[in-house]
Amino acid sequence: MRKIISFLLLSFVVYALQAQIKDPVKFKTELTALSDTEAEVVFTATMDKGWHVYSTDLGDGGPISATFNVDNKSGVELVGKLKPVGKEVATFDKLFEMKVRYFENTAKFVQKVKFTGGAYAIEGYLEYGACDDESCLPPTQVPFKFSGVAKAGNAATTKTEQPKAEQPEQKVVDKADKKEGATPVVSKDSSAMMELVPATTTEAATDIQSAVASSELWKPVISDLQALGEEHGQEDMSWIYIFITGFLGGLLALFTPCVWPIIPMTVSFFLKRSKDKKKGIRDAWTYGASIVVIYVALGLAITLIFGASALNALSTNAIFNILFFLMLVIFAASFFGAFEIRLPAKWGNAVDSKAESTTGLLSIFLMAFTLSLVSFSCTGPIIGFLLVQVSTTGSVVAPAIGMLGFAIALALPFTLFALFPSWLKSMPKSGGWMNVIKVTLGFLELAFALKFLSVADLAYGWRLLDRETFLALWIVIFALLGFYLLGKIKFPHDDDDNKVGVTRFFMALISLAFAVYMVPGLWGAPLKSVSAFAPPMQTQDFNLYKNEVHAKFDDYDLGMEYARLNGKPVMLDFTGYGCVNCRKMEAAVWTDPKVSDLINNDYVLITLYVDNKTPLTEPVKIIENGTERTLRTVGDKWSYLQRVKFGANAQPFYVLLDNQGKPLNKSYAYNEDIPKYIEFLQTGLENYKKGKN
């Protein structure tokens, strides 16, 4: 394991810090006939001085072995394994702590195949590893594709050369089945890493019979960005933000009918069970600490069950987002009084009886566990919403941090009232006000449920919940909340008191004002305060607002070709349908007249959604950091581009490129400073003009 980690670290460091992308190995590929029924796929490599290519079957824990990989084949059968040909160097490698075999100067690998008769086709790639004395290349692929007809007495003697993996041959394909509104498309690259999928332009009406989509555009520019002052590292949610969110959720849970009445009873019990006041306070502290341990353990359990990578996938997965939507709707219905979500009573009774039969710290811990069980009907929806929010960050510790904030807020009153018992007399008594809070939370749960439905809708292109539909539902929800707070709507658990207190009045005023505020959004107003939740502006069908920015392309290679032909720099926008900060930037920054003018007139904007679930024409297998991965969707492809070319995986991520795919300025992440964003765009434009002169 240590050897593998060492190799991956070495490869990554070299890959990220090289001043220029190295190209020390060049491959030639040909199909050589041996007879009427047999042939050989021959890979011949030439290497720069000092470099070597590793041989086959080196074993686990070592460098990348040369392997023959087939994506598709028909009329062809493989005969044996890939064979190395030529003089191998065998030596003990100190880095890998094992004996390795490699070729210097030149290398040849041969795979024998057999024709079964008639038409044949075979497509795949050779994967190899290469190093010199200082650095190693990442796993590299040499694609190949051969086809023809094998006839008896007529050997397939035609040789077809393939270019090197870094610059695979491209073909333009004229699609016969053109869809309505579709632009001409570029065929998929013969290289897996560079596969091109049909591109759909958003605005550009230019008929682009794209020239060859160059793999040069996919080459990493991480070192170039670093030279420009690149600063890496951003998260959609910081740990502090997650903690505060959890803490606020815990405070809300305190004021629910399931928790608030328990506080004085529990504190009084601790103070009366012991004649020693200090021991009573110590028991209360232990009780509070037990609550923290229980809920933090719940957060860790969520991570252990699903895993960090799976949690990250929740942010755009349709099934999970729909489940979250349904869960929040059910929780909202529970808060409205339709039913009570309760854990089995026998669970609480069992834990409670166990607490009575034990003493010491275990007894106190079991009492805290009983509180968690009996208060679930009120805390469950809040915890569920919190975990849904933080789980989509993909962080291993995010759920635990969220639960830590929640538990501290929940446990704090028990310890504070134990320290200051006189405060118990000033506690507001239980009453209808707690149910008002509970119902208000139900309305909020219902509103946020639509956010998760919207993410699934956008990622899969269903177009069920466009921006105006989303806003219309939110307007109705918050208007109804305002009427409820004014006493115009009643639910089963509400009392008959028609009086509206001052606090409820101002809450109703805020809710109704918020509903009115969103009304202009039905005609295209930016609505910056809700931009993080509402679908993107381009999903709105009826829009009177003109000062907007729309991407010309949603395909990288096609957009780059258009920019080259028109002599304009490119602005790449890596975004996501579920990206909150992306929507904030679009509403708060892109709507500025100066910003929109620069993007619309001086740049070619290419927007790439990393969570676009549109399937690729066929799955693509790639090797990333020594691990084989499969790209199945358009979003997978753009996410891979962002990682391999720019060394980033967070959104929003903006980068300015020239027509060769080189950066014109350091990248820009989430920052609503409009003057800074204008400077970012103007600097890129100036550097582009300098490069052309």
Short mmCIF file of N, CA, C and O in Angstrom, two decimals, residues 417-486:
data_model
loop_
_atom_site.label_atom_id
_atom_site.label_comp_id
_atom_site.label_asym_id
_atom_site.label_seq_id
_atom_site.Cartn_x
_atom_site.Cartn_y
_atom_site.Cartn_z
N PHE A 417 -29.65 25.75 33.13
CA PHE A 417 -30.68 25.79 34.18
C PHE A 417 -30.24 25.02 35.42
O PHE A 417 -30.68 25.31 36.53
N ALA A 418 -29.37 24.02 35.24
CA ALA A 418 -28.82 23.32 36.40
C ALA A 418 -27.85 24.22 37.16
O ALA A 418 -27.78 24.18 38.40
N LEU A 419 -27.08 25.03 36.43
CA LEU A 419 -26.17 25.97 37.07
C LEU A 419 -26.91 27.12 37.73
O LEU A 419 -26.51 27.62 38.78
N PHE A 420 -28.01 27.55 37.09
CA PHE A 420 -28.78 28.68 37.60
C PHE A 420 -30.25 28.27 37.75
O PHE A 420 -31.10 28.62 36.92
N PRO A 421 -30.59 27.51 38.80
CA PRO A 421 -31.96 26.98 38.98
C PRO A 421 -33.02 28.06 39.06
O PRO A 421 -34.19 27.82 38.70
N SER A 422 -32.66 29.24 39.49
CA SER A 422 -33.65 30.31 39.62
C SER A 422 -34.22 30.72 38.26
O SER A 422 -35.32 31.29 38.18
N TRP A 423 -33.48 30.44 37.20
CA TRP A 423 -33.97 30.79 35.87
C TRP A 423 -35.22 30.00 35.49
O TRP A 423 -35.98 30.42 34.61
N LEU A 424 -35.43 28.84 36.12
CA LEU A 424 -36.58 28.00 35.80
C LEU A 424 -37.89 28.74 36.02
O LEU A 424 -38.88 28.52 35.32
N LYS A 425 -37.90 29.64 37.02
CA LYS A 425 -39.13 30.38 37.33
C LYS A 425 -39.51 31.36 36.22
O LYS A 425 -40.68 31.68 36.04
N SER A 426 -38.50 31.82 35.50
CA SER A 426 -38.77 32.80 34.44
C SER A 426 -38.99 32.16 33.07
O SER A 426 -39.19 32.88 32.08
N MET A 427 -38.95 30.84 32.98
CA MET A 427 -39.19 30.15 31.70
C MET A 427 -40.63 30.37 31.23
O MET A 427 -41.57 30.25 32.02
N PRO A 428 -40.82 30.69 29.95
CA PRO A 428 -42.19 30.77 29.43
C PRO A 428 -42.89 29.41 29.55
O PRO A 428 -42.28 28.37 29.29
N LYS A 429 -44.13 29.45 29.96
CA LYS A 429 -44.87 28.20 30.11
C LYS A 429 -45.28 27.64 28.73
O LYS A 429 -45.42 28.37 27.76
N SER A 430 -45.42 26.32 28.74
CA SER A 430 -45.85 25.68 27.50
C SER A 430 -47.23 26.19 27.11
O SER A 430 -48.05 26.53 27.94
N GLY A 431 -47.47 26.21 25.81
CA GLY A 431 -48.76 26.69 25.33
C GLY A 431 -48.85 26.65 23.83
O GLY A 431 -48.04 26.02 23.14
N GLY A 432 -49.83 27.37 23.30
CA GLY A 432 -50.09 27.36 21.87
C GLY A 432 -48.97 27.97 21.05
O GLY A 432 -48.83 27.67 19.86
N TRP A 433 -48.13 28.82 21.69
CA TRP A 433 -47.05 29.46 20.94
C TRP A 433 -46.05 28.44 20.38
O TRP A 433 -45.45 28.68 19.32
N MET A 434 -45.88 27.33 21.11
CA MET A 434 -44.96 26.30 20.62
C MET A 434 -45.50 25.63 19.36
O MET A 434 -44.74 25.29 18.46
N ASN A 435 -46.80 25.44 19.31
CA ASN A 435 -47.38 24.84 18.10
C ASN A 435 -47.26 25.78 16.91
O ASN A 435 -47.13 25.33 15.77
N VAL A 436 -47.33 27.10 17.16
CA VAL A 436 -47.13 28.08 16.09
C VAL A 436 -45.74 27.92 15.49
O VAL A 436 -45.56 27.93 14.26
N ILE A 437 -44.74 27.76 16.36
CA ILE A 437 -43.38 27.55 15.88
C ILE A 437 -43.30 26.26 15.07
O ILE A 437 -42.67 26.20 14.02
N LYS A 438 -43.95 25.22 15.55
CA LYS A 438 -43.94 23.93 14.89
C LYS A 438 -44.56 24.02 13.49
O LYS A 438 -44.00 23.50 12.51
N VAL A 439 -45.71 24.68 13.38
CA VAL A 439 -46.36 24.83 12.08
C VAL A 439 -45.53 25.70 11.14
O VAL A 439 -45.42 25.42 9.94
N THR A 440 -44.91 26.76 11.68
CA THR A 440 -44.04 27.61 10.87
C THR A 440 -42.89 26.81 10.29
O THR A 440 -42.54 26.96 9.11
N LEU A 441 -42.31 25.94 11.11
CA LEU A 441 -41.26 25.06 10.61
C LEU A 441 -41.79 24.13 9.51
O LEU A 441 -41.08 23.80 8.58
N GLY A 442 -43.05 23.72 9.64
CA GLY A 442 -43.66 22.89 8.60
C GLY A 442 -43.72 23.60 7.26
O GLY A 442 -43.44 23.00 6.21
N PHE A 443 -44.09 24.88 7.27
CA PHE A 443 -44.10 25.66 6.04
C PHE A 443 -42.69 25.78 5.45
O PHE A 443 -42.51 25.67 4.23
N LEU A 444 -41.70 26.00 6.29
CA LEU A 444 -40.32 26.11 5.82
C LEU A 444 -39.83 24.78 5.24
O LEU A 444 -39.13 24.76 4.22
N GLU A 445 -40.16 23.68 5.90
CA GLU A 445 -39.80 22.36 5.38
C GLU A 445 -40.42 22.15 4.00
O GLU A 445 -39.76 21.63 3.08
N LEU A 446 -41.65 22.56 3.82
CA LEU A 446 -42.34 22.40 2.55
C LEU A 446 -41.67 23.24 1.46
O LEU A 446 -41.51 22.78 0.32
N ALA A 447 -41.25 24.45 1.81
CA ALA A 447 -40.58 25.32 0.83
C ALA A 447 -39.24 24.73 0.40
O ALA A 447 -38.92 24.68 -0.80
N PHE A 448 -38.46 24.26 1.37
CA PHE A 448 -37.15 23.70 1.04
C PHE A 448 -37.26 22.35 0.33
O PHE A 448 -36.34 21.95 -0.38
N ALA A 449 -38.36 21.65 0.52
CA ALA A 449 -38.57 20.39 -0.19
C ALA A 449 -38.55 20.62 -1.69
O ALA A 449 -38.06 19.79 -2.47
N LEU A 450 -39.10 21.76 -2.13
CA LEU A 450 -39.13 22.07 -3.56
C LEU A 450 -37.73 22.26 -4.13
O LEU A 450 -37.50 22.03 -5.32
N LYS A 451 -36.79 22.69 -3.31
CA LYS A 451 -35.41 22.84 -3.76
C LYS A 451 -34.84 21.50 -4.21
O LYS A 451 -34.18 21.41 -5.26
N PHE A 452 -35.08 20.45 -3.45
CA PHE A 452 -34.56 19.14 -3.80
C PHE A 452 -35.26 18.56 -5.03
O PHE A 452 -34.61 17.92 -5.86
N LEU A 453 -36.55 18.80 -5.17
CA LEU A 453 -37.24 18.38 -6.37
C LEU A 453 -36.70 19.14 -7.58
O LEU A 453 -36.54 18.56 -8.66
N SER A 454 -36.38 20.41 -7.40
CA SER A 454 -35.84 21.22 -8.48
C SER A 454 -34.49 20.70 -8.95
O SER A 454 -34.20 20.68 -10.14
N VAL A 455 -33.63 20.28 -8.01
CA VAL A 455 -32.30 19.77 -8.37
C VAL A 455 -32.43 18.53 -9.25
O VAL A 455 -31.76 18.42 -10.29
N ALA A 456 -33.28 17.60 -8.87
CA ALA A 456 -33.51 16.40 -9.68
C ALA A 456 -34.10 16.77 -11.03
O ALA A 456 -33.71 16.21 -12.07
N ASP A 457 -35.03 17.71 -11.04
CA ASP A 457 -35.68 18.14 -12.28
C ASP A 457 -34.67 18.74 -13.25
O ASP A 457 -34.68 18.45 -14.45
N LEU A 458 -33.76 19.57 -12.75
CA LEU A 458 -32.77 20.22 -13.60
C LEU A 458 -31.70 19.25 -14.09
O LEU A 458 -31.32 19.27 -15.26
N ALA A 459 -31.22 18.40 -13.19
CA ALA A 459 -30.14 17.49 -13.54
C ALA A 459 -30.55 16.52 -14.64
O ALA A 459 -29.73 16.13 -15.47
N TYR A 460 -31.81 16.12 -14.67
CA TYR A 460 -32.27 15.15 -15.64
C TYR A 460 -33.08 15.77 -16.77
O TYR A 460 -33.58 15.06 -17.64
N GLY A 461 -33.23 17.11 -16.75
CA GLY A 461 -33.89 17.78 -17.86
C GLY A 461 -35.37 17.51 -18.01
O GLY A 461 -35.90 17.54 -19.12
N TRP A 462 -36.06 17.24 -16.90
CA TRP A 462 -37.50 16.96 -16.98
C TRP A 462 -38.32 18.21 -17.27
O TRP A 462 -39.38 18.12 -17.86
N ARG A 463 -37.86 19.36 -16.82
CA ARG A 463 -38.55 20.65 -17.02
C ARG A 463 -39.95 20.65 -16.42
O ARG A 463 -40.90 21.18 -16.98
N LEU A 464 -40.09 20.02 -15.25
CA LEU A 464 -41.36 20.04 -14.53
C LEU A 464 -41.47 21.23 -13.59
O LEU A 464 -42.57 21.66 -13.26
N LEU A 465 -40.34 21.74 -13.17
CA LEU A 465 -40.32 22.80 -12.17
C LEU A 465 -39.42 23.93 -12.64
O LEU A 465 -38.37 24.19 -12.05
N ASP A 466 -39.84 24.62 -13.69
CA ASP A 466 -39.09 25.76 -14.17
C ASP A 466 -39.15 26.90 -13.16
O ASP A 466 -39.89 26.86 -12.19
N ARG A 467 -38.38 27.93 -13.43
CA ARG A 467 -38.21 29.01 -12.45
C ARG A 467 -39.53 29.66 -12.07
O ARG A 467 -39.80 29.87 -10.87
N GLU A 468 -40.38 29.98 -13.03
CA GLU A 468 -41.64 30.64 -12.69
C GLU A 468 -42.57 29.72 -11.90
O GLU A 468 -43.30 30.18 -11.02
N THR A 469 -42.54 28.41 -12.20
CA THR A 469 -43.35 27.47 -11.43
C THR A 469 -42.86 27.38 -10.00
O THR A 469 -43.65 27.38 -9.04
N PHE A 470 -41.53 27.29 -9.84
CA PHE A 470 -40.93 27.26 -8.51
C PHE A 470 -41.31 28.50 -7.72
O PHE A 470 -41.72 28.42 -6.55
N LEU A 471 -41.16 29.67 -8.32
CA LEU A 471 -41.46 30.92 -7.63
C LEU A 471 -42.94 31.03 -7.28
O LEU A 471 -43.30 31.52 -6.21
N ALA A 472 -43.81 30.57 -8.18
CA ALA A 472 -45.25 30.61 -7.91
C ALA A 472 -45.58 29.78 -6.67
O ALA A 472 -46.38 30.21 -5.82
N LEU A 473 -44.98 28.61 -6.55
CA LEU A 473 -45.22 27.77 -5.38
C LEU A 473 -44.69 28.42 -4.11
O LEU A 473 -45.33 28.37 -3.06
N TRP A 474 -43.51 29.02 -4.19
CA TRP A 474 -42.96 29.70 -3.02
C TRP A 474 -43.82 30.90 -2.62
O TRP A 474 -44.00 31.17 -1.42
N ILE A 475 -44.31 31.64 -3.60
CA ILE A 475 -45.19 32.79 -3.29
C ILE A 475 -46.42 32.32 -2.53
O ILE A 475 -46.82 32.90 -1.51
N VAL A 476 -47.03 31.23 -2.98
CA VAL A 476 -48.21 30.69 -2.32
C VAL A 476 -47.88 30.20 -0.92
O VAL A 476 -48.61 30.46 0.04
N ILE A 477 -46.75 29.47 -0.77
CA ILE A 477 -46.37 28.92 0.54
C ILE A 477 -46.16 30.02 1.56
O ILE A 477 -46.68 29.96 2.68
N PHE A 478 -45.40 31.06 1.20
CA PHE A 478 -45.11 32.11 2.17
C PHE A 478 -46.31 33.04 2.39
O PHE A 478 -46.45 33.63 3.46
N ALA A 479 -47.17 33.16 1.40
CA ALA A 479 -48.42 33.91 1.61
C ALA A 479 -49.31 33.16 2.60
O ALA A 479 -49.90 33.77 3.51
N LEU A 480 -49.44 31.84 2.44
CA LEU A 480 -50.23 31.04 3.37
C LEU A 480 -49.63 31.07 4.77
O LEU A 480 -50.37 31.10 5.76
N LEU A 481 -48.31 31.08 4.87
CA LEU A 481 -47.68 31.20 6.18
C LEU A 481 -48.05 32.52 6.84
O LEU A 481 -48.35 32.57 8.04
N GLY A 482 -48.06 33.60 6.05
CA GLY A 482 -48.45 34.90 6.59
C GLY A 482 -49.89 34.89 7.08
O GLY A 482 -50.20 35.40 8.17
N PHE A 483 -50.79 34.30 6.29
CA PHE A 483 -52.20 34.21 6.71
C PHE A 483 -52.36 33.34 7.95
O PHE A 483 -53.19 33.63 8.81
N TYR A 484 -51.57 32.27 8.06
CA TYR A 484 -51.63 31.43 9.25
C TYR A 484 -51.21 32.22 10.50
O TYR A 484 -51.87 32.15 11.55
N LEU A 485 -50.12 32.95 10.37
CA LEU A 485 -49.65 33.72 11.51
C LEU A 485 -50.63 34.80 11.92
O LEU A 485 -50.67 35.21 13.09
N LEU A 486 -51.45 35.27 10.98
CA LEU A 486 -52.50 36.25 11.29
C LEU A 486 -53.76 35.59 11.82
O LEU A 486 -54.74 36.28 12.12
#
